[in-house]
Short mmCIF file of C-alpha atoms in Angstrom, two decimals:
data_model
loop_
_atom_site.label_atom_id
_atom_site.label_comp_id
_atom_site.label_asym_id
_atom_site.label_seq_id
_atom_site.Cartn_x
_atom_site.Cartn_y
_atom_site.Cartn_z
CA UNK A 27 -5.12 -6.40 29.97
CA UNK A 28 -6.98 -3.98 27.57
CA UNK A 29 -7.32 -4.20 23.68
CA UNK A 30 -7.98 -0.80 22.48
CA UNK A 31 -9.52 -0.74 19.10
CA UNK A 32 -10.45 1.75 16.48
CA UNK A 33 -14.53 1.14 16.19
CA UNK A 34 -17.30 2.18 13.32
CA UNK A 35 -20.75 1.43 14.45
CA UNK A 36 -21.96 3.04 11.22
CA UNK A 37 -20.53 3.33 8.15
CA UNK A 38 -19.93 7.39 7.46
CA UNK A 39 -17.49 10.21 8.56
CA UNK A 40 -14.01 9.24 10.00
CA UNK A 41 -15.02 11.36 12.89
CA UNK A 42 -17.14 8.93 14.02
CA UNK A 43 -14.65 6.62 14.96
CA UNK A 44 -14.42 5.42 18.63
CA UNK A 45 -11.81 4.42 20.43
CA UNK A 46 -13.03 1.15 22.90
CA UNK A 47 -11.64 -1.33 25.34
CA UNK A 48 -12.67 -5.02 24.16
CA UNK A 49 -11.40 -8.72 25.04
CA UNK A 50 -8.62 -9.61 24.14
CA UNK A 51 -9.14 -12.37 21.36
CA UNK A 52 -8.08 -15.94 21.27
CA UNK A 53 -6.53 -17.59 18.59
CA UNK A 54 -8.07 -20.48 16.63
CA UNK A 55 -6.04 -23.61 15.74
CA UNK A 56 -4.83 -21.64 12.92
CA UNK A 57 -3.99 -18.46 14.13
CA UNK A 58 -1.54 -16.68 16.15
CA UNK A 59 -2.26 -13.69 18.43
CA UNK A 60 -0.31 -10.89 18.45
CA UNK A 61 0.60 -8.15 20.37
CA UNK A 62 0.57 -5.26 18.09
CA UNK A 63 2.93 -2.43 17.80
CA UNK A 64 2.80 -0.89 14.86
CA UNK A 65 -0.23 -0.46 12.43
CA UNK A 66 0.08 0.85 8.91
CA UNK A 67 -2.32 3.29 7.32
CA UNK A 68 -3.96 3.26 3.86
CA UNK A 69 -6.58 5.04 1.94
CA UNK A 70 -8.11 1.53 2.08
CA UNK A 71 -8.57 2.40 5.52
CA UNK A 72 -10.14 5.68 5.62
CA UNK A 73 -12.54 4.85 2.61
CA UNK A 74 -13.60 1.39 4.37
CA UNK A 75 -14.69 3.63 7.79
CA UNK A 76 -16.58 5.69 5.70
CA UNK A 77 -18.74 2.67 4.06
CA UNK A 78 -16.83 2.98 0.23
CA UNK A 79 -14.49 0.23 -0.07
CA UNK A 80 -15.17 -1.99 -3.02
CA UNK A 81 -14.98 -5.05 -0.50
CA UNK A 82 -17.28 -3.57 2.45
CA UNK A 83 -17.56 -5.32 5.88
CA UNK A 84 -19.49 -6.14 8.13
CA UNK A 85 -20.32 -3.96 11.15
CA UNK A 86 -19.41 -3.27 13.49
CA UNK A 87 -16.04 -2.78 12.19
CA UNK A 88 -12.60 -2.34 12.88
CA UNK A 89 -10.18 -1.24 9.51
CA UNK A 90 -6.67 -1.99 9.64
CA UNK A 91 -4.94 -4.47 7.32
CA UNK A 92 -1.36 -4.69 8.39
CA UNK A 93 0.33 -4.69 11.28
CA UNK A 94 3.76 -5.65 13.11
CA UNK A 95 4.45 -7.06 16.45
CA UNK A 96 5.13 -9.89 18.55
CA UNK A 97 3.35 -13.39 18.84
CA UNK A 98 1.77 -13.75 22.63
CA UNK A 99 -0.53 -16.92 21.84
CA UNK A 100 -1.15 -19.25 18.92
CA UNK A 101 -3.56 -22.46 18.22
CA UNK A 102 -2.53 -25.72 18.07
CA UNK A 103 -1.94 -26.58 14.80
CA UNK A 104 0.67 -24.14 14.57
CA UNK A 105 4.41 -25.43 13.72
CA UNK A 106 6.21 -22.89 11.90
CA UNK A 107 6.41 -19.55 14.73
CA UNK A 108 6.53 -19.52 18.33
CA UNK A 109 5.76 -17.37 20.69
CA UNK A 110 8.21 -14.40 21.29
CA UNK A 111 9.05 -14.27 17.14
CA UNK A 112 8.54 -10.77 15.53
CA UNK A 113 6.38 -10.72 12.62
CA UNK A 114 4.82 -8.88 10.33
CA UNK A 115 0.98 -9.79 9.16
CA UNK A 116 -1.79 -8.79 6.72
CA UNK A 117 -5.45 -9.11 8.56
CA UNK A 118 -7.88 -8.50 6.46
CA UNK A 119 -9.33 -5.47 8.47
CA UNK A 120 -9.00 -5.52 12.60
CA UNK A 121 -5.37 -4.29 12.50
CA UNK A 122 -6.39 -1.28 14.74
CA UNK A 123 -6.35 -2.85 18.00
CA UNK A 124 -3.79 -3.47 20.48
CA UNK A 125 -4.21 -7.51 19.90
CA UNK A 126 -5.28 -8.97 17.43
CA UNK A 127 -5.41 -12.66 16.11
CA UNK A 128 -4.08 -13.33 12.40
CA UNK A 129 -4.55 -17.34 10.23
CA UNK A 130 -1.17 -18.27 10.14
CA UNK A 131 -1.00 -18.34 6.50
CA UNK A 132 -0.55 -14.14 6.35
CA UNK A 133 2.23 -13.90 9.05
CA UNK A 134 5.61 -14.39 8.31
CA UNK A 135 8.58 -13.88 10.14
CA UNK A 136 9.79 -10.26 10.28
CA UNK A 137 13.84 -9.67 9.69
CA UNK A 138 15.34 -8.35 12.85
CA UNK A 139 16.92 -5.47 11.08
CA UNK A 140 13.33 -3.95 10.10
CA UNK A 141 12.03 -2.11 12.30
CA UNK A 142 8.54 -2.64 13.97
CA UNK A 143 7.43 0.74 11.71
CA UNK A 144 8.26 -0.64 8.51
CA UNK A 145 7.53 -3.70 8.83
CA UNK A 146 4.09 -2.53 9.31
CA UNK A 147 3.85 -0.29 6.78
CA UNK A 148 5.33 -2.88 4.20
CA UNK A 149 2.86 -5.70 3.61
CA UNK A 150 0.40 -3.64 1.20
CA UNK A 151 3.02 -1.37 -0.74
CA UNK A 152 5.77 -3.42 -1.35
CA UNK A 153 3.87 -7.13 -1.27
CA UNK A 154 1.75 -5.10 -4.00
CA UNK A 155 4.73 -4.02 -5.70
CA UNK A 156 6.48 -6.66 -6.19
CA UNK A 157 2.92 -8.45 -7.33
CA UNK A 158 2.84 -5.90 -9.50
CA UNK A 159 6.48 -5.78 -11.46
CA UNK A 160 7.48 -9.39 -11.08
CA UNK A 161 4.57 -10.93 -11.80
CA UNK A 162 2.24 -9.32 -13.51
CA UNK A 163 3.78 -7.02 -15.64
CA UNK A 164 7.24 -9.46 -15.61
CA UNK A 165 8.89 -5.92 -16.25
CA UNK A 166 12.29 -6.23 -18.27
CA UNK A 167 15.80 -4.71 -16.93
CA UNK A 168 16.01 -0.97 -18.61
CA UNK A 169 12.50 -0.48 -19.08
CA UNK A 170 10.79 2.92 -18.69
CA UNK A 171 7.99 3.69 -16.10
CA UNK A 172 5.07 6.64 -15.21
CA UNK A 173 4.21 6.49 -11.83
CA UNK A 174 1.21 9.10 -11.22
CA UNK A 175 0.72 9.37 -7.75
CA UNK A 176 4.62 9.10 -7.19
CA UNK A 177 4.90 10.25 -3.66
CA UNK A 178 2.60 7.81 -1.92
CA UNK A 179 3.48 4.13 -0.23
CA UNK A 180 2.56 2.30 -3.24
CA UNK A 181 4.70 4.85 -5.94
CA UNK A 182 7.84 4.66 -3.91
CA UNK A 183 7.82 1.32 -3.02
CA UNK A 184 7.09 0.82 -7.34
CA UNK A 185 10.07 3.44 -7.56
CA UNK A 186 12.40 1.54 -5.66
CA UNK A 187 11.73 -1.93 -6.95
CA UNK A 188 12.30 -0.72 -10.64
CA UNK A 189 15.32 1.00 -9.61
CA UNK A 190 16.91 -2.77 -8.71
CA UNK A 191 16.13 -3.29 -12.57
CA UNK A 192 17.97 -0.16 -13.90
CA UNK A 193 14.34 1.44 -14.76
CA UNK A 194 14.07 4.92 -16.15
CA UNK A 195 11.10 6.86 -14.39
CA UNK A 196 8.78 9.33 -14.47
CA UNK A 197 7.56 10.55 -11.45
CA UNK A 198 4.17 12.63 -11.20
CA UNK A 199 3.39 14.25 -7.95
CA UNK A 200 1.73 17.49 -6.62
CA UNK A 201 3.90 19.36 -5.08
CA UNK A 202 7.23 19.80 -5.14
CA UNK A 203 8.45 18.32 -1.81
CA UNK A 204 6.62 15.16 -2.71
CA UNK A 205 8.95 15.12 -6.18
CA UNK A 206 11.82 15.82 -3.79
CA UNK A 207 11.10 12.40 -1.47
CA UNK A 208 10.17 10.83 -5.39
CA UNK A 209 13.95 11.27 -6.65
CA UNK A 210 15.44 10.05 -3.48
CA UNK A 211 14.19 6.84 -4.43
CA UNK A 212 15.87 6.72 -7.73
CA UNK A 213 12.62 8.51 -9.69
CA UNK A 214 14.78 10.08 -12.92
CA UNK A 215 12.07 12.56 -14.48
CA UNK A 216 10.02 14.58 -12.12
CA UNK A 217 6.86 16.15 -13.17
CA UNK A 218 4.91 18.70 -11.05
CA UNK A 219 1.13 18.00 -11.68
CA UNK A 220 -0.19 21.92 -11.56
CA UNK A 221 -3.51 22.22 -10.93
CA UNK A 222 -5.14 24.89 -13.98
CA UNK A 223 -3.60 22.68 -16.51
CA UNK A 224 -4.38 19.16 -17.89
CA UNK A 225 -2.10 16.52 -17.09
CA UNK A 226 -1.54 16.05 -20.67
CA UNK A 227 -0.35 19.39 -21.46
CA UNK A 228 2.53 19.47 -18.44
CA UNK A 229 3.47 16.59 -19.94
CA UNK A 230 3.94 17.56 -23.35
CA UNK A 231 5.59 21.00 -22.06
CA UNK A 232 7.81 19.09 -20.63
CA UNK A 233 8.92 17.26 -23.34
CA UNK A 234 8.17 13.72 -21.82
CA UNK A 235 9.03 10.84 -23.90
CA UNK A 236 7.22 7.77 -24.34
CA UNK A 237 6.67 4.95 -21.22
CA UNK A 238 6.43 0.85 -21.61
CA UNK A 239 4.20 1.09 -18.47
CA UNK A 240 1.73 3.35 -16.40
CA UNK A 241 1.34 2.77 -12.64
CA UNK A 242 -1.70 4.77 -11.88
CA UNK A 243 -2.79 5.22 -8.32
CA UNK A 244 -4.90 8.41 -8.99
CA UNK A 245 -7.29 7.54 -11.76
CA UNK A 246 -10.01 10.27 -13.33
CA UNK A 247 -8.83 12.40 -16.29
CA UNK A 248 -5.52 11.91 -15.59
CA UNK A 249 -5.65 8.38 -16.88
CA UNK A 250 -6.62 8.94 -20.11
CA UNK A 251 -4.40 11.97 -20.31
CA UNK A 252 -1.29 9.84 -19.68
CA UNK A 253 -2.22 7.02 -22.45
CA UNK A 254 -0.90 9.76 -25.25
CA UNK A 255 2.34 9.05 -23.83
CA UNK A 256 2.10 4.58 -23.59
CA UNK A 257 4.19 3.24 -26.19
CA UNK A 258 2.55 0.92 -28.59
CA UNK A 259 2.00 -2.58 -26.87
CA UNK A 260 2.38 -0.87 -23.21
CA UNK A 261 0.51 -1.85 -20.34
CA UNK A 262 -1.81 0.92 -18.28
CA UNK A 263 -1.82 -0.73 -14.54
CA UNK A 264 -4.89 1.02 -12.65
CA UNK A 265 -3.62 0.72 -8.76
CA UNK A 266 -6.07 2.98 -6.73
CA UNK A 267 -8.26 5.86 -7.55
CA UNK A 268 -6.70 8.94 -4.73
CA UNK A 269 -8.88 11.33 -7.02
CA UNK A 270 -11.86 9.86 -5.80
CA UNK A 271 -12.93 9.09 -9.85
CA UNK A 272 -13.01 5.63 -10.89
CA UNK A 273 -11.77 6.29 -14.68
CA UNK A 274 -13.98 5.38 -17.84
CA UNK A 275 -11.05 4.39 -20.34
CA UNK A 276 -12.05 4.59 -23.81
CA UNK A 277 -11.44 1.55 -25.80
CA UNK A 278 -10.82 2.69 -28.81
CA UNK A 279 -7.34 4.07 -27.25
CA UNK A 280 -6.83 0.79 -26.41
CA UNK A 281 -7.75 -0.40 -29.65
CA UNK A 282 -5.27 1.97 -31.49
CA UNK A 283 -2.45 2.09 -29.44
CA UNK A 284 -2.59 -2.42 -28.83
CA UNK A 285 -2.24 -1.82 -25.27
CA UNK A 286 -2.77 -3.70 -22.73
CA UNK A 287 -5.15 -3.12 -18.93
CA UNK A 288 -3.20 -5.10 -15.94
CA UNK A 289 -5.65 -5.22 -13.20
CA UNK A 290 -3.65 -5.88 -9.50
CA UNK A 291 -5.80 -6.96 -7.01
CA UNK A 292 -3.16 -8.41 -4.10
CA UNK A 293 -4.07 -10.08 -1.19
CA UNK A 294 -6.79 -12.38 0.82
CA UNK A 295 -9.34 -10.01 0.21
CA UNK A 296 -8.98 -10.95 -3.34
CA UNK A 297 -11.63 -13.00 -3.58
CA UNK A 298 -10.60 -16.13 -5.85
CA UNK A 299 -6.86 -15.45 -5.42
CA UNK A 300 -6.32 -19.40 -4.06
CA UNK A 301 -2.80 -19.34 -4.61
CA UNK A 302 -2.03 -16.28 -2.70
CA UNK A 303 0.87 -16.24 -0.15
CA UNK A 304 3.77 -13.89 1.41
CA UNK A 305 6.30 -15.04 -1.04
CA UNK A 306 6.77 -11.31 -1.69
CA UNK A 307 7.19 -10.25 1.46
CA UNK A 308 9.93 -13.16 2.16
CA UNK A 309 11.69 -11.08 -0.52
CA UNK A 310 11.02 -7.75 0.72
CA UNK A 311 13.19 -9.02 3.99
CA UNK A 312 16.26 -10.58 1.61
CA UNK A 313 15.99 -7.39 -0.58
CA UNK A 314 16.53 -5.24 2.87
CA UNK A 315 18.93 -7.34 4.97
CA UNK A 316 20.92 -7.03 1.35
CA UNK A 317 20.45 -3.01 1.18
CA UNK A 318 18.96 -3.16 -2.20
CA UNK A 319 15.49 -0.99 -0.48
CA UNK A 320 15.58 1.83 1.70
CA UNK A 321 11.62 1.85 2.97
CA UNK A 322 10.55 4.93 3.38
CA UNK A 323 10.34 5.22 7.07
CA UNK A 324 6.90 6.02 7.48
CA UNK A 325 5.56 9.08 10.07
CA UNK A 326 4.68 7.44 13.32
CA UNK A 327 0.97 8.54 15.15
CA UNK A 328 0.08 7.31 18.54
CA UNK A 329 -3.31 5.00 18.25
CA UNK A 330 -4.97 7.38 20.31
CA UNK A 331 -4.24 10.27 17.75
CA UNK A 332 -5.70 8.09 14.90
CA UNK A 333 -7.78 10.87 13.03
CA UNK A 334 -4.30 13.29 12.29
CA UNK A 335 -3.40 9.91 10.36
CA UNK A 336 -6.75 9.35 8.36
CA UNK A 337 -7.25 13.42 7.52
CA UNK A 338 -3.62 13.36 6.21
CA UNK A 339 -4.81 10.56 4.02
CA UNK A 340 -8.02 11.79 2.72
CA UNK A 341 -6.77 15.26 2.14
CA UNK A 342 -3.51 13.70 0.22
CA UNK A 343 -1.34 15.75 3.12
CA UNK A 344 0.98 12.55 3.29
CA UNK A 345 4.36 11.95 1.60
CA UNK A 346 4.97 7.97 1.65
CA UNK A 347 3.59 5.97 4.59
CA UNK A 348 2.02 6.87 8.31
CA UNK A 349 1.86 3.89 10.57
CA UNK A 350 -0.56 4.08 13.99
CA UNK A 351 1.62 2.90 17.08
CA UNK A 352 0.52 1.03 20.51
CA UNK A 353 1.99 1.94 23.71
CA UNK A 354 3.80 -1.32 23.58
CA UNK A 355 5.72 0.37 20.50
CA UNK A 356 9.75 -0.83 20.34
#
């Protein structure tokens, strides 16, 4: 059998990605091989291939950090799934291959009523989520929420996990489509960011009142422009940086206002994070199977078509998720 992967020899353009046959792997006493049919797609992805992910491999390399499908082969030590379950698994990179082989403790069970394209393109946004609002921030019922970046997997999944606590919020995206798909999801204030004007004057034209949290998945200047409008003793919660700008936050605005930085950081490749596991994705499958999330379903790309995925990343063409599919897709 062949195991197509998505290769970088060199770290660099996305257009030097190649598409090879390799062996198909086999699993260690700890792992589980699976037969992949559905990989999700992040900007993690596209800036890894191109050699600027904070956490860079080693090459070659294969990107690719969640994926669902069904378990083929698994090493002896493991108990808890059996060949022929669906799951759902975060890799830490390799998830663009047709098999791949995951440790056992970042596969869980997938419900049956998900399908194979969610469940792949639900690890990252709503395990981060979840990370995010339940634990982290510990947000309260009725609380009020800025989510820049609004339209993307991480935004809407944030969008529809404070909707289950009767949140109030403001949704920033760039076009108005993407505000469209944002109030769908329960977003209550939607804010078109216009390009010739500072993201702190559409704000204050449009009359915005004050937030107990930031989400920010865009960074640059339009981080500091949205602190004018973080209550006193609100949290700023830096997420990504889509704008390519890694913002320089100016602590006296921190000083003044008595707010608070939550850095979220989810995930095995958080180095340190001992205690991590997939208790958040156990609840993503309750809080489906009870109707309380919709998942976006995400815009499905053959393997083989990978770059249409990655472009509509980097150029911020995408509205929610895209997910990369095998042959072997169900």
């Amino acid at each position: 059998m062949r195991n197509l992967r998505l290769v970088q020899e060199n770290f660099g353009s996305i257009n030097d990605i190649q598409l090879k046959e390799s062996e198909i792997p086999s699993p260690k006493n700890n792992e589980v091989l699976i037969e992949v049919f559905s990989i999700g797609v992040s900007f993690a992805d596209v800036l890894a291939y191109e050699g600027n992910y904070q956490d860079k491999p080693d090459l070659p390399f294969v990107a690719g950090l969640e994926v669902s499908g069904i378990i083929i082969g698994k090493g002896k030590n493991i108990n808890s799934l059996d060949i022929g379950d669906e799951v759902i698994a975060l890799t830490k990179w390799g998830g663009f291959s047709e098999y791949v082989t995951v440790d056992i403790k970042y596969v869980i069970k997938k419900s049956t009523k998900i399908p194979h394209s969610i469940g792949s393109t639900t690890i990252i946004n709503y395990g981060t989520s979840i990370y995010t609002i339940e634990d982290r921030l510990a947000c309260e019922e009725n609380c009020r929420v800025m989510i820049l970046g609004a339209s993307g997997g991480i935004g809407l999944a944030c969008t529809e996990l404070l909707k289950i606590k009767n949140a109030e919020i403001v949704a920033v995206a760039s076009s108005q489509d993407k505000l469209n798909e944002c109030e769908k999801y329960g977003a209550t204030d939607l804010i078109l960011r216009e390009p010739d004007k500072s993201l702190k004057q559409i704000l204050k034209e449009n009359n915005v009142q004050k937030v107990d949290y930031i989400i920010d998945t865009i960074g640059g200047q339009e981080t500091i422009d949205s602190l004018s409008f973080l209550k006193w003793e609100g949290s700023l919660v830096p997420m990504g940086f889509a704008s390519g700008i890694i913002s320089k936050i100016p602590a006296n605005l921190i000083l003044l206002k008595n707010i608070s930085i939550v850095g979220v950081f989810w995930g095995p490749f958080a180095r340190g994070n001992n205690s991590f596991d997939l208790h958040s994705i156990s609840k993503i499958n309750d809080y489906y199977d009870k109707g309380l999330l919709k998942i976006a379903n995400p815009r499905k790309i053959k393997l083989e078509n990978y770059l249409d995925a990655f472009k509509a990343i980097k150029e911020r063409k995408s509205i929610g998720k895209l997910c990369l599919t095998t042959e072997k897709y169900k």
